[in-house]
Short mmCIF file of C-alpha atoms in Angstrom, two decimals:
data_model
loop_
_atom_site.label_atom_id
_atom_site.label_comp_id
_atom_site.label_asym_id
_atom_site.label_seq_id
_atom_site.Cartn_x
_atom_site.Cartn_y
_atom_site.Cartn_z
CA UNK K 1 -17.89 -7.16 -20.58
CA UNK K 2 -21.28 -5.32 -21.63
CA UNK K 3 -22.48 -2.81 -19.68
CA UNK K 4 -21.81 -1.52 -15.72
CA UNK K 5 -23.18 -4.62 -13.28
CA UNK K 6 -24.57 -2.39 -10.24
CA UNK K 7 -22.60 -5.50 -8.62
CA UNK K 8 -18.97 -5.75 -9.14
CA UNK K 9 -18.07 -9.85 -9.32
CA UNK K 10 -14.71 -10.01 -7.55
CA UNK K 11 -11.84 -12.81 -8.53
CA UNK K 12 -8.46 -13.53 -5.97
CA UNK K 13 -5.72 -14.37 -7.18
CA UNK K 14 -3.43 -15.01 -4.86
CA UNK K 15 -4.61 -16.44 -1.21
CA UNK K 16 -2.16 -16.29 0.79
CA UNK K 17 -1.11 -14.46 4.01
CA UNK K 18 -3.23 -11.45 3.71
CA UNK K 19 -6.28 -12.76 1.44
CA UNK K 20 -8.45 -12.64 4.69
CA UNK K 21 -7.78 -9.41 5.01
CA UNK K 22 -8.95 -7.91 1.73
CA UNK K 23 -12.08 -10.67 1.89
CA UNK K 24 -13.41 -9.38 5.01
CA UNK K 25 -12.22 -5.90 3.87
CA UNK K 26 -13.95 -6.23 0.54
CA UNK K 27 -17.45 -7.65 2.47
CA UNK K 28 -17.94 -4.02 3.71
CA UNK K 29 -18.89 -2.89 0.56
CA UNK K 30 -22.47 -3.04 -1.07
CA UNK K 31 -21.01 -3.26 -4.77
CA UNK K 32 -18.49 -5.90 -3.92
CA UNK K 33 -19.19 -9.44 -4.30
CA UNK K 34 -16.17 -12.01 -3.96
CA UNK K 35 -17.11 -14.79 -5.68
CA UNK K 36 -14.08 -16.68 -6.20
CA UNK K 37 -10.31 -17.32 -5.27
CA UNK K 38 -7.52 -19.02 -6.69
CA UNK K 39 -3.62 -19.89 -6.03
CA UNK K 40 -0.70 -22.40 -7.41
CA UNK K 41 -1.48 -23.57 -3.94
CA UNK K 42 -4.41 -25.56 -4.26
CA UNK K 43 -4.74 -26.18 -0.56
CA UNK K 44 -4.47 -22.60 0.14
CA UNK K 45 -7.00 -21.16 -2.31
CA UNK K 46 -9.35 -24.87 -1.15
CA UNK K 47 -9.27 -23.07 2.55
CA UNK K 48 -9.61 -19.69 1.85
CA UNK K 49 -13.05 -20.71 -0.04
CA UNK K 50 -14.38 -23.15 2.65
CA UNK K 51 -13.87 -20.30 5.07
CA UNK K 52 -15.22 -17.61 3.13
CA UNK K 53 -18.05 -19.58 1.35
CA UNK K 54 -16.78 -18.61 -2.62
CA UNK K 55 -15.52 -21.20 -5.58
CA UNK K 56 -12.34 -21.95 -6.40
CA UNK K 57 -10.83 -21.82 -9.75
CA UNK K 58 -8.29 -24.35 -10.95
CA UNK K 59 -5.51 -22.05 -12.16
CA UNK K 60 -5.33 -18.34 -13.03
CA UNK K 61 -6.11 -18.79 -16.53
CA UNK K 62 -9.37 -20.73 -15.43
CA UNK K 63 -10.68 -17.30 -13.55
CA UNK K 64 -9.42 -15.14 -16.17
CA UNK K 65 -12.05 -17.00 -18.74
CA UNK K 66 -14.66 -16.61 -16.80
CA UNK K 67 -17.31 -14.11 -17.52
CA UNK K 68 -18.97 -13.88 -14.59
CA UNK K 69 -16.00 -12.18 -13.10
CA UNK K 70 -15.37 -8.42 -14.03
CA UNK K 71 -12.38 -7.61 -11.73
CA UNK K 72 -9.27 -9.33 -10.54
CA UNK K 73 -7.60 -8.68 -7.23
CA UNK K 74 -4.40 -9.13 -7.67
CA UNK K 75 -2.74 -10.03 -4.19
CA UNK K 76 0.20 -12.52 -5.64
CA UNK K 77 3.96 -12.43 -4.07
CA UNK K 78 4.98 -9.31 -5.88
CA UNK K 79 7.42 -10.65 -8.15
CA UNK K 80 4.11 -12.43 -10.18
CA UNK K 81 2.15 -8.56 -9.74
CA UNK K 82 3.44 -7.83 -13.57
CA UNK K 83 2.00 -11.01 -15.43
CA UNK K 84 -0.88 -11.61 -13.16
CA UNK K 85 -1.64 -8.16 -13.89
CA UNK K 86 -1.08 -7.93 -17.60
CA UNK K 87 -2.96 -11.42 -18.42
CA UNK K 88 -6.45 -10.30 -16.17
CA UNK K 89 -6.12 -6.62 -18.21
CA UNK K 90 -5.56 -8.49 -21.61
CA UNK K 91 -8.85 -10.91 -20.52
CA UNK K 92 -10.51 -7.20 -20.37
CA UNK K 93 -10.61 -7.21 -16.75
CA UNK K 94 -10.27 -4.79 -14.04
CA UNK K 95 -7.19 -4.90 -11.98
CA UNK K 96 -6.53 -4.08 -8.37
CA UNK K 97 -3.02 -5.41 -7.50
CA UNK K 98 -0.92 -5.42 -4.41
CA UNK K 99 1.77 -3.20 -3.65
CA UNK K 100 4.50 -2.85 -5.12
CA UNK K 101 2.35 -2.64 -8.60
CA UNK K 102 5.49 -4.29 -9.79
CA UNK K 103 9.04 -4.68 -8.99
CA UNK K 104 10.88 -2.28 -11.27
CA UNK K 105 9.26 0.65 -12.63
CA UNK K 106 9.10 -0.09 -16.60
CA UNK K 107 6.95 -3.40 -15.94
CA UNK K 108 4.44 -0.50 -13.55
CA UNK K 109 4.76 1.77 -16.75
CA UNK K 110 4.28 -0.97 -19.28
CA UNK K 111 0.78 -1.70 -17.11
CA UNK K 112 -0.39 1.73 -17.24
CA UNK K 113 -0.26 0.87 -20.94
CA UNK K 114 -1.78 -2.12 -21.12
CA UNK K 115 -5.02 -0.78 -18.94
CA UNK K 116 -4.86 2.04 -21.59
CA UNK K 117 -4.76 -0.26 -24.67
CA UNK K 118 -7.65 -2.38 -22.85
CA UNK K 119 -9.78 -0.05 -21.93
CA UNK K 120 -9.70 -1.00 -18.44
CA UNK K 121 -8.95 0.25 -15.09
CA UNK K 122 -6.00 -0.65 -13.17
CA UNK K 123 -5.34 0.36 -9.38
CA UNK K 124 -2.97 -0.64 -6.47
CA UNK K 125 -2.55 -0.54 -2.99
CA UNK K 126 -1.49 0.89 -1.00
CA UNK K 127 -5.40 2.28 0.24
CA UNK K 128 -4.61 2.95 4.01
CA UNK K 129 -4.48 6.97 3.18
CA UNK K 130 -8.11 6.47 2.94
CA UNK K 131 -8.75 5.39 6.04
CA UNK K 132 -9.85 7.56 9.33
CA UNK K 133 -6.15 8.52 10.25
CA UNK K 134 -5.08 9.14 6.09
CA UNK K 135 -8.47 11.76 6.01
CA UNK K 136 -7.84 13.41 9.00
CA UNK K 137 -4.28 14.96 8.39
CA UNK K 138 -5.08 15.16 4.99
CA UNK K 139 -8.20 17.53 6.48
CA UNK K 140 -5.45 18.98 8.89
CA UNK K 141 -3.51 20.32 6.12
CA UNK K 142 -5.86 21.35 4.11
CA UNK K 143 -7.45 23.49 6.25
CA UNK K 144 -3.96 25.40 6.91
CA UNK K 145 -3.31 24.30 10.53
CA UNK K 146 0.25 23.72 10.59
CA UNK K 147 0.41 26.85 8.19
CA UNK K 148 2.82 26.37 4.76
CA UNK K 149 4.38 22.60 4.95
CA UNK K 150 8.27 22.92 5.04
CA UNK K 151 9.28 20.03 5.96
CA UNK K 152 8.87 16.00 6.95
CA UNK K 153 10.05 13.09 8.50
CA UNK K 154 9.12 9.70 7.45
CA UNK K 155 10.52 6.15 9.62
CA UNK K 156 9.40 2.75 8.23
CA UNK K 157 10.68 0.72 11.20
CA UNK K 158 11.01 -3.47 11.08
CA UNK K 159 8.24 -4.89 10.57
CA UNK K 160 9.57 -8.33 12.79
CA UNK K 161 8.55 -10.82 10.10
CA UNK K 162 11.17 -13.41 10.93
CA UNK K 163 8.68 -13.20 14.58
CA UNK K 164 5.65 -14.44 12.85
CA UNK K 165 6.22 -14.97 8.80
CA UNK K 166 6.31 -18.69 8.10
CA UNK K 167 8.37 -17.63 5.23
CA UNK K 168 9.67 -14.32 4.81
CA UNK K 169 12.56 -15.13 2.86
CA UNK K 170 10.94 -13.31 -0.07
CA UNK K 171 11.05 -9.75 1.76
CA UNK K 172 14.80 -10.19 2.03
CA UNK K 173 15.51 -10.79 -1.78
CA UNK K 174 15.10 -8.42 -4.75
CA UNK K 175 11.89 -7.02 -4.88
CA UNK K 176 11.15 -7.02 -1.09
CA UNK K 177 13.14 -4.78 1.27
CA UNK K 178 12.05 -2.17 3.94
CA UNK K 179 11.16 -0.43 0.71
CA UNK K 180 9.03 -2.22 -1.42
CA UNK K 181 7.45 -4.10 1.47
CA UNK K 182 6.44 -0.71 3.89
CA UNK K 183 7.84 1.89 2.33
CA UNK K 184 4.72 2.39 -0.31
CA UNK K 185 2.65 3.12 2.76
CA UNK K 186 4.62 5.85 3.77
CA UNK K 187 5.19 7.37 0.18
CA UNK K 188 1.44 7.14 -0.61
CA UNK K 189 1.01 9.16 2.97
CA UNK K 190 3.41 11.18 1.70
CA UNK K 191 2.36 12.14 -1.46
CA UNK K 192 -1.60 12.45 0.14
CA UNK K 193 -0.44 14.96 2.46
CA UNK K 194 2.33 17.12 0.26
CA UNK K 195 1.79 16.27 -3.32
CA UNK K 196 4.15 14.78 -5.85
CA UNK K 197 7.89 13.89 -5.30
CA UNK K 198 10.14 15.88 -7.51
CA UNK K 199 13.34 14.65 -6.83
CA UNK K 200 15.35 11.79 -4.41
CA UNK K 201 18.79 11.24 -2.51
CA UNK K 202 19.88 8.49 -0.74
CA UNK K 203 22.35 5.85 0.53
CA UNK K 204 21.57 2.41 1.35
CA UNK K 205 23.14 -1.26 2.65
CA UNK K 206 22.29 -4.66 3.92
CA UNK K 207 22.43 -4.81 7.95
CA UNK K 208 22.09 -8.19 9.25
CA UNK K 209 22.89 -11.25 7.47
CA UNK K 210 21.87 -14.14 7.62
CA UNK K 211 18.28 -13.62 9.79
CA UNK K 212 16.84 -16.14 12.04
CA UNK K 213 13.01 -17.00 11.41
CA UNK K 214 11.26 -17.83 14.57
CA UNK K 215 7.66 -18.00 13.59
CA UNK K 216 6.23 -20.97 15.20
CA UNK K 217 4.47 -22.15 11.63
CA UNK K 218 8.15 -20.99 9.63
CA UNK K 219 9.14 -23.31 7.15
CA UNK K 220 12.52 -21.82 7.19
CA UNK K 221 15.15 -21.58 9.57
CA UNK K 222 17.20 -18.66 8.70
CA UNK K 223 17.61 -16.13 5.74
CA UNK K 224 20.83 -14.83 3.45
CA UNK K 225 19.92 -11.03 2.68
CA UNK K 226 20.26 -9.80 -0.50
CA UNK K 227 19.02 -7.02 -0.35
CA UNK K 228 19.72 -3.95 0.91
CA UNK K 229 17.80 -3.77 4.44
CA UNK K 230 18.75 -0.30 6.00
CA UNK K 231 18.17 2.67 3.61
CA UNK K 232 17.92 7.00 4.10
CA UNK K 233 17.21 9.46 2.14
CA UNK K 234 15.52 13.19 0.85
CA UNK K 235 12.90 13.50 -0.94
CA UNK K 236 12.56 17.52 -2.50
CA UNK K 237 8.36 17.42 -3.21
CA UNK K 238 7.04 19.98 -5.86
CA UNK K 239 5.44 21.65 -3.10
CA UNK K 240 8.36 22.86 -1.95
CA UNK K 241 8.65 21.07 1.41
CA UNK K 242 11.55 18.78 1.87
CA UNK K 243 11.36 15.37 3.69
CA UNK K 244 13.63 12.74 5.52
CA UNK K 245 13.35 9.42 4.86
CA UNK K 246 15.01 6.22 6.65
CA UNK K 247 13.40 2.77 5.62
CA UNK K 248 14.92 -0.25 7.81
CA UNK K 249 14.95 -3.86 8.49
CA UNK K 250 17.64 -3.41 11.39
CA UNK K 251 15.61 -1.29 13.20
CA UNK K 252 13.65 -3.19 15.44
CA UNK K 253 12.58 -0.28 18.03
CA UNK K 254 12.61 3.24 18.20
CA UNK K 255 10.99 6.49 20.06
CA UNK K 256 10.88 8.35 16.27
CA UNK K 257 7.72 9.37 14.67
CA UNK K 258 6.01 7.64 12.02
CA UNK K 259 5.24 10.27 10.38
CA UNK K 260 5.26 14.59 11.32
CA UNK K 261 5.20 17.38 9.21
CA UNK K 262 6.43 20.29 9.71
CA UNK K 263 4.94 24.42 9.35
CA UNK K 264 5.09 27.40 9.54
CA UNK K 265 2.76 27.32 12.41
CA UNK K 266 3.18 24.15 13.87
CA UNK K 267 3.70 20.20 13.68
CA UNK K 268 1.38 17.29 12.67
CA UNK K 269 1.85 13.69 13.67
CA UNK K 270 0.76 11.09 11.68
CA UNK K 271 0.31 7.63 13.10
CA UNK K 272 1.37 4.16 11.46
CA UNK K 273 0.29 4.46 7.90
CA UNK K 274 0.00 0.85 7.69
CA UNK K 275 -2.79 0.92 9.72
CA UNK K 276 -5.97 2.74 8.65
CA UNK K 277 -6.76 4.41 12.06
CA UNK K 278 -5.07 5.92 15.17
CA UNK K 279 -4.05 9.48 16.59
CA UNK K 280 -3.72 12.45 14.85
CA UNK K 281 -2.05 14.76 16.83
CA UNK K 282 -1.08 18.81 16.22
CA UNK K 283 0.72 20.96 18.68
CA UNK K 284 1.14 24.73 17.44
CA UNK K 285 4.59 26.23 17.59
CA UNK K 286 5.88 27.41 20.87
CA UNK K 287 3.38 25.66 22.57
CA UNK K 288 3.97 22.70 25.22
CA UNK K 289 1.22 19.72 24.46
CA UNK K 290 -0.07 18.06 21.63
CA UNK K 291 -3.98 18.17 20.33
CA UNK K 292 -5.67 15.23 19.63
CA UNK K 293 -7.59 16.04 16.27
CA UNK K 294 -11.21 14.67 16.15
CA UNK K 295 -11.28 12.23 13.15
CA UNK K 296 -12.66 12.71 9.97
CA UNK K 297 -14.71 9.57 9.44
CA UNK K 298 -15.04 6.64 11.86
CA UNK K 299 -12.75 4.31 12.66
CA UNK K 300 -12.60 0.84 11.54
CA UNK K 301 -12.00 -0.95 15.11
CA UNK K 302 -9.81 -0.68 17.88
CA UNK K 303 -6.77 0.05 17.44
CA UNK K 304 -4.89 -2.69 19.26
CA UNK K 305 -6.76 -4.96 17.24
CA UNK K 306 -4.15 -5.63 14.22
CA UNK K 307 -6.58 -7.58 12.31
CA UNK K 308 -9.52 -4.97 11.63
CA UNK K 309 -6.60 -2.65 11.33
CA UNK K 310 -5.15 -3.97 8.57
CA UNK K 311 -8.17 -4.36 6.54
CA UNK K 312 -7.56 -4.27 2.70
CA UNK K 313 -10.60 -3.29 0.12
CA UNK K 314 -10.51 0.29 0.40
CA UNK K 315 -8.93 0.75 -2.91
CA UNK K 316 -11.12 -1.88 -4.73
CA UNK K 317 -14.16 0.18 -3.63
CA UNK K 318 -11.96 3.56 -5.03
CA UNK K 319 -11.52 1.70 -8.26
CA UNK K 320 -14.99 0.41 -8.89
CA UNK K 321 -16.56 4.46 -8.33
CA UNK K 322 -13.50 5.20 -10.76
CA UNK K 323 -14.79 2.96 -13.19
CA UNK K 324 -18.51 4.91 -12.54
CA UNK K 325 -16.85 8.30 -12.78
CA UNK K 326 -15.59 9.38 -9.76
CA UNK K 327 -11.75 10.51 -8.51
CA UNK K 328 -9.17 7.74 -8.78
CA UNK K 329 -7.43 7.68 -5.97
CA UNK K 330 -5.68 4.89 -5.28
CA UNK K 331 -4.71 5.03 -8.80
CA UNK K 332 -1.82 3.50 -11.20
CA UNK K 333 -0.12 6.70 -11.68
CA UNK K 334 0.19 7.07 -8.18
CA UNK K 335 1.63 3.73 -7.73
CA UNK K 336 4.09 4.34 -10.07
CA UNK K 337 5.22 7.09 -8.69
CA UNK K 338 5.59 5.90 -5.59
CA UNK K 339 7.39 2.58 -6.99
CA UNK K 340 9.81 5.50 -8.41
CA UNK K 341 10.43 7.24 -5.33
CA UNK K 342 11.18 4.22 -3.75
CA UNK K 343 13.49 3.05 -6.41
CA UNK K 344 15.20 6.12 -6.28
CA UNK K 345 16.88 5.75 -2.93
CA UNK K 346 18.88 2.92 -4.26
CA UNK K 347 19.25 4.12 -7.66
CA UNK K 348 20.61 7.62 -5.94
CA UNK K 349 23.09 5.13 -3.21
CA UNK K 350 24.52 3.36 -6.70
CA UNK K 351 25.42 6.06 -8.74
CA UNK K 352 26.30 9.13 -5.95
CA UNK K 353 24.11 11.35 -7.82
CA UNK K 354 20.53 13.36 -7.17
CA UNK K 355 17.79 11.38 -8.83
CA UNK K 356 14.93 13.69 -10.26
CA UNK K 357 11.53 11.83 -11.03
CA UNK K 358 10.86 10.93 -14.22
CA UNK K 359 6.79 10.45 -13.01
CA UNK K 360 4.17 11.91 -11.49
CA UNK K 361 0.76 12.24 -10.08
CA UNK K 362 -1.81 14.38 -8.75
CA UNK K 363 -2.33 14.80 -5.42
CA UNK K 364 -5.64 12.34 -4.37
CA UNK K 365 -8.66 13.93 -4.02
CA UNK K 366 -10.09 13.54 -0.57
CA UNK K 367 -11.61 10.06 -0.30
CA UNK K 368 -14.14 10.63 2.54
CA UNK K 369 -17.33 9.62 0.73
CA UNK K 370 -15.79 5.98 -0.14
CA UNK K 371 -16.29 4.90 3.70
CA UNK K 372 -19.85 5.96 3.45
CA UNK K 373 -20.67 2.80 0.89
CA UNK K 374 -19.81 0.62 3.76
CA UNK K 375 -22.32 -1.99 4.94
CA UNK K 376 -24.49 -0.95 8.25
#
């Protein structure tokens, strides 16, 4: 590739459940132009085009040769993240890949190299930090609201796939799990808010087994877990403020937070980190109600509408000003260390033992500006 385009030609790989959701996401932005898709499902990547009005490639290795695109996003079932990854880096493209960035932590490491080596940039969901909700506590705790952060709580409830999935079996096999499927969302909120993890603890299990699937498109009946579905854990952050963590597939409804942290001179609440809106709320210590903050930057839609909250491209739009010169936030080092984090809950269950990090990241630069490159 010669040169910056003031364009940024946009490949999918990978069309499946949530590709409408990064190409509507990714139509916000002035410097983003999706101009192709393509999947080992033909008829999949064939619909995804028709609807959105872009070519399809025949295979992966067709879009990877193609010089009219510059950057791949890579939204495969995460098991393919590490050689979908590696190949569209090695064909000197940019790479912005689904979470997790890849199932174990050496193949995430072994990516940061590659991008390195290639001279390209590599970055990976999850973006939702970004959005209105993500900027607002981050704004919250900057400004010293809640005083000195001690602590956190963190709950990544079920996310009722077997409801509406038509195959969900992956989520319930190595590589999926409460943790690699939602709990990236709440580590990247994490890590926005307090900084780098430092060190983990944790025990974990499988809950239910087998699961019913009662989507009305499933092409399953029923699940064998294998693995674990119902996980907890501390997380000790460099800041000094200590967190609680509980990840779970069994968990199907609850009254606990989604997110609060905890100061010296009061508590914030953090809504559903999955989404990229919603209430953030701070009540002072010793006090009786809770303040609705005014947000940040304006929201992307309703809340109650799951669709326009869910919207992916964010991060593409982070990586292309990246690329330019700006802050990289959602970055591969920060990906990685999340993927760590993550990892260590189990790794902390199997061996009895405190886990410290062997990663780390900065803490991302406020992200404000990005929504302001966003289509009237």
């Amino acid at each position: 590739m010669t040169g910056q385009p003031s364009r940024y030609r946009v490949g999918i790989i990978g069309c499946g459940n949530i590709a409408s959701r990064y190409l509507t996401g990714l139509a916000r932005f002035q410097e983003l132009e999706v101009v192709a898709c393509t999947d080992l499902r033909r008829e999949l990547a064939e619909s995804l085009a028709t609807q959105y009005g872009i070519a399809v490639h025949e295979s992966p290795d067709s879009m990877l040769a193609d010089p009219d695109i510059d950057l791949i996003v890579n939204i495969t079932p995460p098991n393919a993240h590490f050689a979908v990854s590696a190949a569209a880096m090695r064909a000197r493209k940019h790479v912005y890949v689904e979470k997790p960035m890849a199932p174990v932590l050496e193949d995430a490491l072994r990516l940061i190299e590659i991008a390195e080596e290639q001279s390209v940039m590599l970055g990976s969901a999850p973006d939702t930090f970004l959005g209105s909700a993500g900027q607002t506590a981050r704004a919250a705790l900057d400004s010293g609201l809640i005083g000195e952060p001690i602590g956190a709580i963190a709950v990544v409830r079920h996310s009722k796939a077997e409801l509406w999935h038509p195959d969900p079996t992956f989520l319930f096999q190595p590589g999926g799990g409460p943790a690699l499927d939602l709990g990236p969302y709440y580590i990247a909120s994490l890590v926005n808010l307090l900084g780098p993890v430092e060190s983990v603890s944790g025990f974990t299990r499988i809950g239910a087994s087998p699961r019913s699937v009662t989507a009305p498109d499933r092409r399953v009946e029923s699940i064998d877990v294998t693995t674990p579905t119902h996980m907890s854990g501390s997380l000790e952050f460099r800041s000094g403020a200590i967190a609680t963590l509980m990840m779970s597939f069994d968990v199907w409804e609850t009254d606990l937070p989604h997110i609060e942290v905890y100061g010296t001179e009061g508590t914030l609440s953090v809504p559903n980190p999955d989404l990229l809106d919603g209430d953030v709320r701070f009540r002072p210590n010793g006090q009786t109600q809770w303040r609705t903050l005014d947000p940040v930057l304006p929201p992307s839609g309703p809340i109650e509408d799951g669709f326009l909250q869910r919207l992916r491209g964010t991060g593409v739009a982070d990586l292309v000003g990246a690329i330019e010169g700006a802050p990289h936030r959602a970055s591969d080092r920060l990906a990685a260390h999340v993927l760590e984090v993550l990892q260590a809950v189990q790794t902390s269950s199997d061996t009895a033992t405190v886990v410290r990090l062997s990663t780390t990241c900065e803490r991302p630069a406020v992200g404000r500006e990005i929504s302001e490159r966003t289509k009237a």
